[in-house]
Amino acid sequence: MADDSRARLIAYLCQAGLSTARANAVLNDYTLGLAGKQRAWADTFGDTPAQQAVASIVREAADLIAPEAA
């Protein structure tokens, strides 16, 4: 599903005049920024087990958007 969504967005950006390489770069930059914002937000959560559990879920969602480099 995500790959289909990405392909549709790339096709749309190409129809709008971007090259495929530029459309991919724009989308990659956006997803990296979004995932980074989610990780930064998760870092602001408290230290209780419940808060850390929620922060972990937010980080997992960020990894789905753009996996963090190991």
Short mmCIF file of C-alpha atoms in Angstrom, two decimals:
data_model
loop_
_atom_site.label_atom_id
_atom_site.label_comp_id
_atom_site.label_asym_id
_atom_site.label_seq_id
_atom_site.Cartn_x
_atom_site.Cartn_y
_atom_site.Cartn_z
CA MET A 1 0.00 0.00 0.00
CA ALA A 2 2.71 2.47 0.96
CA ASP A 3 4.65 1.68 -2.20
CA ASP A 4 1.51 2.33 -4.25
CA SER A 5 0.99 5.65 -2.49
CA ARG A 6 4.60 6.62 -3.04
CA ALA A 7 4.42 5.65 -6.71
CA ARG A 8 1.26 7.73 -7.17
CA LEU A 9 2.86 10.73 -5.50
CA ILE A 10 6.02 10.38 -7.61
CA ALA A 11 3.87 10.17 -10.76
CA TYR A 12 1.96 13.28 -9.70
CA LEU A 13 5.16 15.23 -9.04
CA CYS A 14 6.53 14.15 -12.41
CA GLN A 15 3.34 15.32 -14.13
CA ALA A 16 3.83 18.64 -12.34
CA GLY A 17 7.21 18.97 -14.04
CA LEU A 18 9.77 17.36 -11.72
CA SER A 19 12.12 14.71 -12.99
CA THR A 20 11.75 11.29 -11.41
CA ALA A 21 15.07 11.73 -9.61
CA ARG A 22 14.04 15.15 -8.25
CA ALA A 23 10.59 13.87 -7.21
CA ASN A 24 12.22 11.02 -5.30
CA ALA A 25 14.65 13.44 -3.65
CA VAL A 26 11.83 15.77 -2.60
CA LEU A 27 9.81 12.91 -1.16
CA ASN A 28 12.84 11.45 0.63
CA ASP A 29 13.66 14.83 2.19
CA TYR A 30 10.07 15.22 3.34
CA THR A 31 9.85 11.76 4.89
CA LEU A 32 13.21 12.11 6.65
CA GLY A 33 12.11 15.45 8.09
CA LEU A 34 8.77 14.05 9.22
CA ALA A 35 10.37 11.04 10.90
CA GLY A 36 12.92 13.31 12.56
CA LYS A 37 10.15 15.50 13.98
CA GLN A 38 8.39 12.44 15.36
CA ARG A 39 11.60 11.18 16.99
CA ALA A 40 12.29 14.61 18.49
CA TRP A 41 8.74 14.75 19.84
CA ALA A 42 9.12 11.27 21.36
CA ASP A 43 12.28 12.48 23.11
CA THR A 44 10.20 15.04 25.01
CA PHE A 45 8.06 12.40 26.70
CA GLY A 46 8.57 11.77 30.40
CA ASP A 47 10.36 8.97 32.15
CA THR A 48 7.46 6.95 33.48
CA PRO A 49 6.96 3.49 32.00
CA ALA A 50 3.70 4.57 30.37
CA GLN A 51 5.28 7.65 28.80
CA GLN A 52 8.23 5.64 27.55
CA ALA A 53 5.87 3.03 26.10
CA VAL A 54 4.09 5.72 24.09
CA ALA A 55 7.43 7.24 23.04
CA SER A 56 8.51 3.80 21.81
CA ILE A 57 5.39 3.53 19.66
CA VAL A 58 6.00 6.98 18.19
CA ARG A 59 9.60 6.01 17.37
CA GLU A 60 8.39 2.78 15.74
CA ALA A 61 6.01 4.82 13.59
CA ALA A 62 8.90 7.10 12.62
CA ASP A 63 10.90 4.03 11.60
CA LEU A 64 8.07 3.00 9.29
CA ILE A 65 8.22 6.40 7.61
CA ALA A 66 12.01 6.55 7.36
CA PRO A 67 14.15 3.93 9.06
CA GLU A 68 16.86 5.44 11.20
CA ALA A 69 20.39 4.66 10.04
CA ALA A 70 22.09 2.17 12.29
#
